[in-house]
PDB file of C-alpha atoms in Angstrom:
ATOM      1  CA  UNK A   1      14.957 -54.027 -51.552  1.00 47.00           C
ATOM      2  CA  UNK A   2      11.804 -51.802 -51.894  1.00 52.00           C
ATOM      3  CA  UNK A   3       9.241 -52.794 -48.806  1.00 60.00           C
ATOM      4  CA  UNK A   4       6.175 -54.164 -50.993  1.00 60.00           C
ATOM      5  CA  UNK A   5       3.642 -52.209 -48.410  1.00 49.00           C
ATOM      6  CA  UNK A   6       5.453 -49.120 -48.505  1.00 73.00           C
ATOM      7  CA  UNK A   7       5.791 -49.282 -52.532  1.00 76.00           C
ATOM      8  CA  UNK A   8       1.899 -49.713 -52.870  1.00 83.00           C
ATOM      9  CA  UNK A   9       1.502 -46.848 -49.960  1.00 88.00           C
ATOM     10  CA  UNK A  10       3.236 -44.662 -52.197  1.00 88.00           C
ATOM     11  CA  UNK A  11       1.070 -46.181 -55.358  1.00 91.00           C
ATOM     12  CA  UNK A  12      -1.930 -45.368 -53.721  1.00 89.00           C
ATOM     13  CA  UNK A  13      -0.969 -41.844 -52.589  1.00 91.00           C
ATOM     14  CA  UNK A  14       0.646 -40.755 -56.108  1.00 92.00           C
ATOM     15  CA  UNK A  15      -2.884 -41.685 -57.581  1.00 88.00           C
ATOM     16  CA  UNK A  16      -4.939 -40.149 -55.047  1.00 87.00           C
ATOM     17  CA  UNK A  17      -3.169 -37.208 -55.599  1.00 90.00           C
ATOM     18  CA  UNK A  18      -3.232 -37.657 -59.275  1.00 89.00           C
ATOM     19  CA  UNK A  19      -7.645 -37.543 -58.754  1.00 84.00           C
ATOM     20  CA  UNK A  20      -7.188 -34.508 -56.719  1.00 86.00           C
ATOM     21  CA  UNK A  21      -5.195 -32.802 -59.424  1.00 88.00           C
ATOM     22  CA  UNK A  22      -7.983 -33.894 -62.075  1.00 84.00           C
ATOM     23  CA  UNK A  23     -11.196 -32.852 -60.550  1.00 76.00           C
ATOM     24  CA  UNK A  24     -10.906 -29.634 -61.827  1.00 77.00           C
ATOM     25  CA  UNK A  25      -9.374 -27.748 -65.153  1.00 77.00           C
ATOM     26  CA  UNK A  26      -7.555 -25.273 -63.545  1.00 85.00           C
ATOM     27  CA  UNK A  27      -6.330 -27.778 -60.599  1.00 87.00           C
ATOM     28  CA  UNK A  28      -5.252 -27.505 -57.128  1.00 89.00           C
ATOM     29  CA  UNK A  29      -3.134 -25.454 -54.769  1.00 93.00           C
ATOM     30  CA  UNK A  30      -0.362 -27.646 -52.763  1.00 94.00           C
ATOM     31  CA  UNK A  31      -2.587 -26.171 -49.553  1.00 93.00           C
ATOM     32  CA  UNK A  32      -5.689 -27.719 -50.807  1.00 91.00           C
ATOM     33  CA  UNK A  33      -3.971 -31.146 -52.002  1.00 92.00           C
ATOM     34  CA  UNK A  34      -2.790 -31.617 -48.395  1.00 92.00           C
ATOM     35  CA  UNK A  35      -6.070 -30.567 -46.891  1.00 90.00           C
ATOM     36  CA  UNK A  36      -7.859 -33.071 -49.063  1.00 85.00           C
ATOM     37  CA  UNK A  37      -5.050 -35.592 -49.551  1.00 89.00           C
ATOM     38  CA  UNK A  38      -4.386 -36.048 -45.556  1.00 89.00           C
ATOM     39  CA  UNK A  39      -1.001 -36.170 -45.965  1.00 91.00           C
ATOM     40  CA  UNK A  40       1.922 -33.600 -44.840  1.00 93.00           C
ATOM     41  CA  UNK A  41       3.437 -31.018 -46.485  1.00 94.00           C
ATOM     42  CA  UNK A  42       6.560 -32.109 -47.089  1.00 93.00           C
ATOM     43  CA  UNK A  43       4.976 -35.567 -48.857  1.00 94.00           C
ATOM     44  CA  UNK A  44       3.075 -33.796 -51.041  1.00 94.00           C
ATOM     45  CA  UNK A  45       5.343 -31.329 -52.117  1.00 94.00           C
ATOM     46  CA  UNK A  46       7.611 -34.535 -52.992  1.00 94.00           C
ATOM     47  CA  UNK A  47       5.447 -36.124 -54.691  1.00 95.00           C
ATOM     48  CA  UNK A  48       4.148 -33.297 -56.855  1.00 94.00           C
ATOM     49  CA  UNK A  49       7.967 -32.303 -57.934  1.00 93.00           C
ATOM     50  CA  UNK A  50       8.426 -36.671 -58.736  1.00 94.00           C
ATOM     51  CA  UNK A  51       5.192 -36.469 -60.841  1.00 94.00           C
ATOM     52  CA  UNK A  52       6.118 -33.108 -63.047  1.00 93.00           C
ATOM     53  CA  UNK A  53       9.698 -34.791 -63.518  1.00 94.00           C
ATOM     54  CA  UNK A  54       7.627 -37.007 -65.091  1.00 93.00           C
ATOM     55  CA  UNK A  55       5.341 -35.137 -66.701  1.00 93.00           C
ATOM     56  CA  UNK A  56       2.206 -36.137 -65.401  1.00 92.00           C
ATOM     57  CA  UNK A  57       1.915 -32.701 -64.083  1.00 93.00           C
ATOM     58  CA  UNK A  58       2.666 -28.683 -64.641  1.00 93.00           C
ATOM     59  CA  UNK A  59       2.779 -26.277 -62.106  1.00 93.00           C
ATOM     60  CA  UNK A  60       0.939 -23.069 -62.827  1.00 91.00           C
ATOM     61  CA  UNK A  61       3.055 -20.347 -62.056  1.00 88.00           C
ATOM     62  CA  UNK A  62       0.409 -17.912 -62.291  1.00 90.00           C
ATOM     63  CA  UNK A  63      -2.234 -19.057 -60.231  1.00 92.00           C
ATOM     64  CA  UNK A  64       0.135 -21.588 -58.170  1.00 92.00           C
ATOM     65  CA  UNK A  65      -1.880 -24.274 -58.871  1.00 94.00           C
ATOM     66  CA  UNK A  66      -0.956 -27.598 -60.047  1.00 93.00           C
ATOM     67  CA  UNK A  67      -2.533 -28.927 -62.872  1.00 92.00           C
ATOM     68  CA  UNK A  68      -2.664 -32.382 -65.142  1.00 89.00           C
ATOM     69  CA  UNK A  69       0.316 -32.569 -67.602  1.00 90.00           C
ATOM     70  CA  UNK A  70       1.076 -33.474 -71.214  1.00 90.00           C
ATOM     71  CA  UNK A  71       2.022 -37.115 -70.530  1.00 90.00           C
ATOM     72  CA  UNK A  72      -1.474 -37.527 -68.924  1.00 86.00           C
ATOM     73  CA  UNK A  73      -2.906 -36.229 -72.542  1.00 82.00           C
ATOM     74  CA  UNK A  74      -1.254 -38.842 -74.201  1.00 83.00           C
ATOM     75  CA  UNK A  75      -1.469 -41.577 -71.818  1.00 83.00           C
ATOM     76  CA  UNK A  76      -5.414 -40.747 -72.027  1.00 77.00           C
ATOM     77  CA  UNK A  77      -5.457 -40.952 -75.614  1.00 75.00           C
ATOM     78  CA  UNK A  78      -4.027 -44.191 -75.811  1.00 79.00           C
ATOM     79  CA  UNK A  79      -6.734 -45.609 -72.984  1.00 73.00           C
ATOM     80  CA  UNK A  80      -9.240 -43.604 -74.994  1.00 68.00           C
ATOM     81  CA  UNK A  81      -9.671 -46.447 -77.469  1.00 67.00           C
ATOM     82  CA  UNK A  82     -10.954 -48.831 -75.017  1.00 70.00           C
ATOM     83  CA  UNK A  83     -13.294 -47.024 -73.407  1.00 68.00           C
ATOM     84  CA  UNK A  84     -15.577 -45.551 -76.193  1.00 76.00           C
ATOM     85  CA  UNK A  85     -17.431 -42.646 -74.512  1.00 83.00           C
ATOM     86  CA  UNK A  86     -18.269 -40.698 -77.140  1.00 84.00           C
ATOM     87  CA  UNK A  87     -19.799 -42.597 -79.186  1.00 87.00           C
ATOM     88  CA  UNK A  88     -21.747 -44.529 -76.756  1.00 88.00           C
ATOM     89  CA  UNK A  89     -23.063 -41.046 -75.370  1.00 94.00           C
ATOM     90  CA  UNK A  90     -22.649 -38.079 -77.334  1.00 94.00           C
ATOM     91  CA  UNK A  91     -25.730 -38.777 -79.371  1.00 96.00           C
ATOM     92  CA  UNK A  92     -27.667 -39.333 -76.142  1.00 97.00           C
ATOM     93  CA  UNK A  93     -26.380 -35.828 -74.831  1.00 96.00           C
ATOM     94  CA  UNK A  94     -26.858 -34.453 -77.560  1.00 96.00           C
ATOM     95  CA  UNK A  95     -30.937 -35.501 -77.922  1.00 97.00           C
ATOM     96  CA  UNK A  96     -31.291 -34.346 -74.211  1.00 97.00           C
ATOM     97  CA  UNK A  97     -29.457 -30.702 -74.581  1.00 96.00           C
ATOM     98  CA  UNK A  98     -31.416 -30.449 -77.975  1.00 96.00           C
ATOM     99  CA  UNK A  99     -35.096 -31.070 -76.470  1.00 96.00           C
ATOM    100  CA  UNK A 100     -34.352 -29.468 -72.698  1.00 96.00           C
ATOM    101  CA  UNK A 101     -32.225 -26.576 -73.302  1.00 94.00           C
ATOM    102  CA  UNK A 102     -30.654 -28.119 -70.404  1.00 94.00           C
ATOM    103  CA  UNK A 103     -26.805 -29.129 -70.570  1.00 94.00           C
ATOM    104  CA  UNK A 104     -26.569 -32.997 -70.145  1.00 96.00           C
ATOM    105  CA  UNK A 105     -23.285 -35.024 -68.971  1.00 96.00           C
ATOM    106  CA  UNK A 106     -22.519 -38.678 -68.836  1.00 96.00           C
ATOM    107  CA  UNK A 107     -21.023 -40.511 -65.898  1.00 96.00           C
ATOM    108  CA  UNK A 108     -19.293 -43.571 -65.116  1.00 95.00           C
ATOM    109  CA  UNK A 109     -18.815 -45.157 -61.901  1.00 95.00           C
ATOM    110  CA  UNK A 110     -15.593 -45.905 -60.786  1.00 91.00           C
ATOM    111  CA  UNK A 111     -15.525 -47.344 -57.337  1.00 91.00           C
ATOM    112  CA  UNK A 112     -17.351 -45.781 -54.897  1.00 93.00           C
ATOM    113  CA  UNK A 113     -17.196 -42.482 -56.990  1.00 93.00           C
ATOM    114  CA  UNK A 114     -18.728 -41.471 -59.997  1.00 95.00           C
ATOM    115  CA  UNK A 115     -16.716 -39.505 -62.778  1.00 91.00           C
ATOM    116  CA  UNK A 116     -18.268 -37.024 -65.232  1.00 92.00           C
ATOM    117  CA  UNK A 117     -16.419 -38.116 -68.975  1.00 91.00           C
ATOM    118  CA  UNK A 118     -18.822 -35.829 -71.224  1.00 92.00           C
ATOM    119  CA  UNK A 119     -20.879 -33.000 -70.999  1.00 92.00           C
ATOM    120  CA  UNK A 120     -23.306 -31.097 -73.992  1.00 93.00           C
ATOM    121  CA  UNK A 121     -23.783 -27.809 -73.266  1.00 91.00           C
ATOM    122  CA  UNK A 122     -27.519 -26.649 -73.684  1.00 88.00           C
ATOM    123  CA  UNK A 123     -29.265 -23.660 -75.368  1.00 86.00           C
ATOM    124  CA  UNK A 124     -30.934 -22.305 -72.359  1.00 78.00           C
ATOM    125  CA  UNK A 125     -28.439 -18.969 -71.388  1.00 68.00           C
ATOM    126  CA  UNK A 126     -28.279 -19.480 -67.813  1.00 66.00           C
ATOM    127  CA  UNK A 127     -26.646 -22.722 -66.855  1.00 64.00           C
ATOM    128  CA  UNK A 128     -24.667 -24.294 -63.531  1.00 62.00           C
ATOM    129  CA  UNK A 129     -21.345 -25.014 -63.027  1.00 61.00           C
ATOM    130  CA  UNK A 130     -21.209 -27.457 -60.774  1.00 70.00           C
ATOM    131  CA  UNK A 131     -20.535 -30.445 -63.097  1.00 72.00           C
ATOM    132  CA  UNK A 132     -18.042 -30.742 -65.447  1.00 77.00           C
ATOM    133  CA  UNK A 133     -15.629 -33.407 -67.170  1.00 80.00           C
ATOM    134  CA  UNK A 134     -13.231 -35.131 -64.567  1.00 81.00           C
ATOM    135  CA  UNK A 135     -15.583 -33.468 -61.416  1.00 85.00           C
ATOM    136  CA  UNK A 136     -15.931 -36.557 -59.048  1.00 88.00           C
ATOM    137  CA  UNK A 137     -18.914 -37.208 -56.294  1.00 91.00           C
ATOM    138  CA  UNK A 138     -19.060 -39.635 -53.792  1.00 93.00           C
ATOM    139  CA  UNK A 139     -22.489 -41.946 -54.700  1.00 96.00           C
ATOM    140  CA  UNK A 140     -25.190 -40.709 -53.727  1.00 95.00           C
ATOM    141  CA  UNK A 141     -24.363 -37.652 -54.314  1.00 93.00           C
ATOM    142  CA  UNK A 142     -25.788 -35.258 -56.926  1.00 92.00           C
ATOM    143  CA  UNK A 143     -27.773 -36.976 -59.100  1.00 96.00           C
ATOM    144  CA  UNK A 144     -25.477 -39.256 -61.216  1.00 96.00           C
ATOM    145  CA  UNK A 145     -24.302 -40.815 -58.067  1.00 96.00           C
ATOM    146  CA  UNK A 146     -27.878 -40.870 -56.744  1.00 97.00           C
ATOM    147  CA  UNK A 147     -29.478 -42.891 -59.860  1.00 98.00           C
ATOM    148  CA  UNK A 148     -26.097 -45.469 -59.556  1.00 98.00           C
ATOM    149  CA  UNK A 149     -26.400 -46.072 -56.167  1.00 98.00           C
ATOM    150  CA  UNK A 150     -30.222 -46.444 -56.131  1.00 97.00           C
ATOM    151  CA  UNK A 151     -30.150 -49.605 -58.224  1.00 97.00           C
ATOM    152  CA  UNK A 152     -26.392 -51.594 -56.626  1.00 97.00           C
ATOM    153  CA  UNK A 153     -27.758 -54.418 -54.466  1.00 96.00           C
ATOM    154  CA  UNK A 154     -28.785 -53.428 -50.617  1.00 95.00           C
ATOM    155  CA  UNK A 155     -25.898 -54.891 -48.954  1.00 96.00           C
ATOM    156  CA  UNK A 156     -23.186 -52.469 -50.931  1.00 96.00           C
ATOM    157  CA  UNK A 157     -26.011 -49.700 -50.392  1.00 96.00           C
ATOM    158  CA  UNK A 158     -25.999 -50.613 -46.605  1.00 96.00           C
ATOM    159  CA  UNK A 159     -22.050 -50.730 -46.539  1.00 96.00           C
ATOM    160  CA  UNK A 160     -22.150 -47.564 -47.858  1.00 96.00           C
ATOM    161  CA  UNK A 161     -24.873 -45.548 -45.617  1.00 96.00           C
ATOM    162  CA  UNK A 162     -23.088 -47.586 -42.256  1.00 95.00           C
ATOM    163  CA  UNK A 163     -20.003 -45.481 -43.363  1.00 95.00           C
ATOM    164  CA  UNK A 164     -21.933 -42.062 -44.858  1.00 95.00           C
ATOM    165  CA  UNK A 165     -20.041 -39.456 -43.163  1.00 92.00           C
ATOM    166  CA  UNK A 166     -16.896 -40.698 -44.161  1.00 90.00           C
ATOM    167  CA  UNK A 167     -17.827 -41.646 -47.449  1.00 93.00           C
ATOM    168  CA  UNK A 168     -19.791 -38.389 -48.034  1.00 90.00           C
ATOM    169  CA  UNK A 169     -16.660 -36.501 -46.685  1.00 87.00           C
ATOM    170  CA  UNK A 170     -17.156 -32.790 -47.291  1.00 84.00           C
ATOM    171  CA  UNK A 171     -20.462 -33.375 -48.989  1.00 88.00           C
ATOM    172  CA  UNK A 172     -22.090 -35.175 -45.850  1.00 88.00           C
ATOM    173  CA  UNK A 173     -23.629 -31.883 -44.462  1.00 87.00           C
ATOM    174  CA  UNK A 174     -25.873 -31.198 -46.611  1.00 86.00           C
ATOM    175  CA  UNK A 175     -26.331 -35.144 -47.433  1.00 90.00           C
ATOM    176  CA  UNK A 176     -28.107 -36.565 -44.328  1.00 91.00           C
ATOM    177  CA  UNK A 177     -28.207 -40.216 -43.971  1.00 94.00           C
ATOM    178  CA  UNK A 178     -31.889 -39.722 -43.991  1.00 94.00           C
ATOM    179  CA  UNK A 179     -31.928 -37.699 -46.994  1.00 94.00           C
ATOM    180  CA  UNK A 180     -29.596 -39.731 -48.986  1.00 95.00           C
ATOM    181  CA  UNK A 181     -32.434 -42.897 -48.024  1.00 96.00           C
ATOM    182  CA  UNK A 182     -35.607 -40.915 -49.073  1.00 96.00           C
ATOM    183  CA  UNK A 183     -33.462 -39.771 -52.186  1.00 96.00           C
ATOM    184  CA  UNK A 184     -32.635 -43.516 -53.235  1.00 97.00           C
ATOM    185  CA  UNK A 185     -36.101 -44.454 -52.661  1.00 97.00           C
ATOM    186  CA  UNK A 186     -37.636 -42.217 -54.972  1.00 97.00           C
ATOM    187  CA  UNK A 187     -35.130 -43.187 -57.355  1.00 97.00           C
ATOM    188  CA  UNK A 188     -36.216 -46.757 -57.192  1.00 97.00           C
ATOM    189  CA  UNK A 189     -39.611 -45.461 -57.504  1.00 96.00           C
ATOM    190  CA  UNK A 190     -39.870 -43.195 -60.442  1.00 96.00           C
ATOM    191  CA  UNK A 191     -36.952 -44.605 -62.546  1.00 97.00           C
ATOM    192  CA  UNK A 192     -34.466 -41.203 -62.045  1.00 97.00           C
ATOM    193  CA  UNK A 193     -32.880 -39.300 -59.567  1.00 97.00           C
ATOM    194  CA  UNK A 194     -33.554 -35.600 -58.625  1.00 96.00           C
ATOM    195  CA  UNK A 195     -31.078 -33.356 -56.898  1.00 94.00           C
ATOM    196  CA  UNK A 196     -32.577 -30.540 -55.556  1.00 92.00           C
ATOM    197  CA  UNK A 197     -29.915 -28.085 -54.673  1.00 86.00           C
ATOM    198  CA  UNK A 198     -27.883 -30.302 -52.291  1.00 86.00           C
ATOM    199  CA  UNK A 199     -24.646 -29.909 -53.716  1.00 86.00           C
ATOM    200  CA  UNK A 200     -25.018 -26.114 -54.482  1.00 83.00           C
ATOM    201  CA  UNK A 201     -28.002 -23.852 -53.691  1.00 84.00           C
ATOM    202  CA  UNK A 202     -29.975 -23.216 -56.530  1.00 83.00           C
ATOM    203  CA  UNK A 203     -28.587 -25.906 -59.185  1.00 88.00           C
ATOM    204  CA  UNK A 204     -30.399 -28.785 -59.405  1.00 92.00           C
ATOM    205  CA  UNK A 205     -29.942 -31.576 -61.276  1.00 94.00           C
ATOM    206  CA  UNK A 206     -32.171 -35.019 -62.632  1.00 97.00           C
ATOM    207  CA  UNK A 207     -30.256 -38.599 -63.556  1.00 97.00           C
ATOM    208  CA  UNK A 208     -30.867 -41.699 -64.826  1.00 98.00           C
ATOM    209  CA  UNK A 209     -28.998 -44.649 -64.617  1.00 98.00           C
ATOM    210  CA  UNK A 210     -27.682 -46.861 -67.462  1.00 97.00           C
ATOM    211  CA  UNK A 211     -26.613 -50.539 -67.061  1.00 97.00           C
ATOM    212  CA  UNK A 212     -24.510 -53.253 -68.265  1.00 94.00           C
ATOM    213  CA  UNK A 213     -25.478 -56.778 -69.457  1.00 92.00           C
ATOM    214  CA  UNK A 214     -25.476 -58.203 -66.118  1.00 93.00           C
ATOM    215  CA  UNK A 215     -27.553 -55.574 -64.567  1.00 94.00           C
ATOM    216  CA  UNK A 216     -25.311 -53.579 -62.885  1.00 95.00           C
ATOM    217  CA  UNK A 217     -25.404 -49.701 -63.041  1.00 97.00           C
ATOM    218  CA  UNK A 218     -22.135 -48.814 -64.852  1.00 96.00           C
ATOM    219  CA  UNK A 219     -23.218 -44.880 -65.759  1.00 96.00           C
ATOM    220  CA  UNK A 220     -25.647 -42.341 -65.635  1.00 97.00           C
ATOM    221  CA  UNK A 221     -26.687 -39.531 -67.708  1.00 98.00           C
ATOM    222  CA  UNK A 222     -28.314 -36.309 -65.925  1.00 97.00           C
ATOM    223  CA  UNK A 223     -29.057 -33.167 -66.646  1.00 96.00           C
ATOM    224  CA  UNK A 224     -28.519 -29.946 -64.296  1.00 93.00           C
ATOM    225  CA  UNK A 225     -29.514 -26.376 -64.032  1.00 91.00           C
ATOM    226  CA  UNK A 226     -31.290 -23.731 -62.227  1.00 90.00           C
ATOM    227  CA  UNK A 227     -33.830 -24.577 -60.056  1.00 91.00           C
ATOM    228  CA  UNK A 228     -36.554 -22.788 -61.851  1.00 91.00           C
ATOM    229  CA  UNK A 229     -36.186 -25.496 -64.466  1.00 92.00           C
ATOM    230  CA  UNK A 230     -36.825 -28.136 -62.339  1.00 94.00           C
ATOM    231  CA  UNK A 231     -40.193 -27.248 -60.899  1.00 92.00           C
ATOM    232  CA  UNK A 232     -42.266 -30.263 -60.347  1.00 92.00           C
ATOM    233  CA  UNK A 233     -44.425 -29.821 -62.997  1.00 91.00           C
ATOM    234  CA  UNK A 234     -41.377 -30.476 -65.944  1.00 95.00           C
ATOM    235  CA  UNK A 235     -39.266 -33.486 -63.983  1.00 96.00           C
ATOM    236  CA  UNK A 236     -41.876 -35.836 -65.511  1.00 95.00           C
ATOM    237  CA  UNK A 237     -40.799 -34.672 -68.368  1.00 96.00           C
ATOM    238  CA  UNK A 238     -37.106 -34.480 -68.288  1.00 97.00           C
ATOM    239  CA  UNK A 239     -37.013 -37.991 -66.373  1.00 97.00           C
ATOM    240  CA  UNK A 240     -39.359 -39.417 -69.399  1.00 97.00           C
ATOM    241  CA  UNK A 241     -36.261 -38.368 -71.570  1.00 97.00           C
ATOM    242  CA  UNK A 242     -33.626 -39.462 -69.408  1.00 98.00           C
ATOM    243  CA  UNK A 243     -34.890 -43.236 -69.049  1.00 98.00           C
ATOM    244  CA  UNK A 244     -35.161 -43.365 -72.905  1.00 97.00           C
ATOM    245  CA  UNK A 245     -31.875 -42.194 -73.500  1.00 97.00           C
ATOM    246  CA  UNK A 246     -30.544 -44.097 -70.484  1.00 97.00           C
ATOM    247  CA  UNK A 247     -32.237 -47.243 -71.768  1.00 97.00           C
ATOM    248  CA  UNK A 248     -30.664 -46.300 -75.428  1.00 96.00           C
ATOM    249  CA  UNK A 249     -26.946 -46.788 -74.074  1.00 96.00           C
ATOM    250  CA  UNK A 250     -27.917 -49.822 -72.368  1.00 96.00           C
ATOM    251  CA  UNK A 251     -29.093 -51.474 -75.223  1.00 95.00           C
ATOM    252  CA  UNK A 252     -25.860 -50.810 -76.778  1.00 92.00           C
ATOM    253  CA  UNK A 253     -24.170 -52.201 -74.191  1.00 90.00           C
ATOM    254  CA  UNK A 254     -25.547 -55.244 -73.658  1.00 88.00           C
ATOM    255  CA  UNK A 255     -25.468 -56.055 -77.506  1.00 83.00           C
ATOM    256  CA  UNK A 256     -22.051 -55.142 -77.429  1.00 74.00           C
ATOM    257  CA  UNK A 257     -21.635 -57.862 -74.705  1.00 64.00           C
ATOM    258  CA  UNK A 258     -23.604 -60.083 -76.483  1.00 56.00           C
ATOM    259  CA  UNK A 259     -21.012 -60.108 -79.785  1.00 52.00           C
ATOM    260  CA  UNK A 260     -17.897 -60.734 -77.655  1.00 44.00           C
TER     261      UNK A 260
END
C-alpha cells in the first residue's frame, strides 16, 4: 500500500514541476528544472519521462527543452469554461492597449503567486518582454503582484514580508524588504501599483487591482513598457485608466456573485 505522505510528496512535486514547465512558451531545460525545482537529477528526469508517457509534456529535441503537452491543451480547454477570462477581460485590455499604446495583461492570483492569463498587445513599436501568458511572480513583485498584495489584510502581508527572501526567491535582490513596503504603500495610496524597472532594467510596468464580492483582490490588470513611457508626468494618466477598467471587472464580478 502506497504511503499517503509519500503519494502527496510526489503530487506536490509533479505539479511544481508542471508550473516550472509552464512559465514560459518555449519551456525549460532538465538543468534549470532541477535548479529551480530543488530536487535531484535523477527525480526529475523520472518524473519528466512519467509525465510525457502521459502526455502532459513533449520534449524538444531541438532546443532540449521540455515543454507543456497536448493533454495539457485539452485538459485546459475543458477547465476553460469555468473560469471565463476572456470575456471578463479582453474588453478591458483591449480599451487600455487602444488608448496607451501600451500592451496590457490580466492576472489572477493563485496562492502566493500571481499568473498572467491574457495579454493585448499595444500599438506603440517598442514593447517589453517580460510578461507574458503563464509567466508567474511571487506578490509583490512586478506590478500585478504589487497592486494584489497592497490591498490582502496586514497579517497575510506581514506573513509574507517575515518570510521575503524566501518568498521573493530569485527576485529578492532587487526586491528589498524596504522597497517592497514603500512600494505597497504607495499602492494603498494612489489606487495602482508602479514597477519601476525592478524586475528588468528599463521595463516598467503600472497595475491595478480588481476584486471580488467580498473584497478580496482576486486579479489585476497592468500595463508594461519602456521606461520612457512611464515618466511621472503620464502614470496619472495610465493609473486613471487602470482603476476604471479595474473597477469595470469588479463590477462584473460582484454582480455575477450576486445572481448565484
Amino acid at each position: 500500500m502506497t504511503n499517503p505522505v509519500q503519494g502527496a510528496q510526489v503530487v506536490g512535486r509533479v505539479a511544481s514541476l508542471l508550473r516550472l514547465v509552464g512559465r514560459k512558451p518555449e519551456g525549460s531545460s532538465i538543468a534549470g528544472l532541477v535548479r529551480e525545482s530543488g530536487l535531484t537529477r535523477p527525480t526529475v528526469h523520472r518524473l519528466l519521462r512519467s509525465l510525457a508517457a502521459e502526455g502532459l509534456l513533449d520534449h524538444d529535441a531541438r532546443s532540449g527543452n521540455w515543454i507543456l503537452g497536448p493533454e495539457i491543451f485539452l485538459l485546459g480547454s475543458v477547465a476553460a469554461a469555468r473560469f471565463p477570462f476572456e470575456d471578463l477581460a479582453r474588453p478591458s485590455l483591449r480599451r487600455l492597449a487602444e488608448e496607451t499604446g501600451e500592451s496590457a495583461f490580466y492576472s489572477i492570483r493563485r496562492g502566493q503567486e500571481t499568473v498572467c492569463v491574457l495579454r493585448e498587445e499595444g500599438s506603440f513599436p517598442v514593447r517589453s518582454f517580460v510578461l507574458h501568458e503563464g509567466v508567474r511572480f511571487p506578490l509583490g513583485v512586478a506590478s500585478a503582484g504589487t497592486a494584489i498584495m497592497a490591498f490582502l489584510p496586514d497579517d497575510v502581508q506581514d506573513a509574507i514580508l517575515s518570510g521575503w527572501d524566501h518568498h521573493a526567491g530569485s527576485f529578492a535582490a532587487g526586491h528589498s524588504v524596504d522597497v517592497v513596503r514603500r512600494n505597497l504603500e504607495r499602492t494603498r495610496l494612489h489606487g495602482f501599483a508602479v514597477n519601476p524597472g525592478l524586475v528588468l532594467e528599463g521595463s516598467w510596468g503600472m497595475g491595478a487591482a480588481v476584486f471580488d464580492q467580498l473584497g478580496r483582490p482576486v486579479g489585476a490588470l497592468s500595463l508594461t513598457g519602456i521606461e520612457p513611457r512611464f515618466r511621472p508626468e503620464r502614470q496619472e494618466f495610465l493609473g486613471k485608466l487602470l482603476m476604471e477598467e479595474a473597477h469595470r471587472i469588479t463590477t462584473v464580478l460582484t454582480r455575477s456573485a450576486g445572481a448565484v
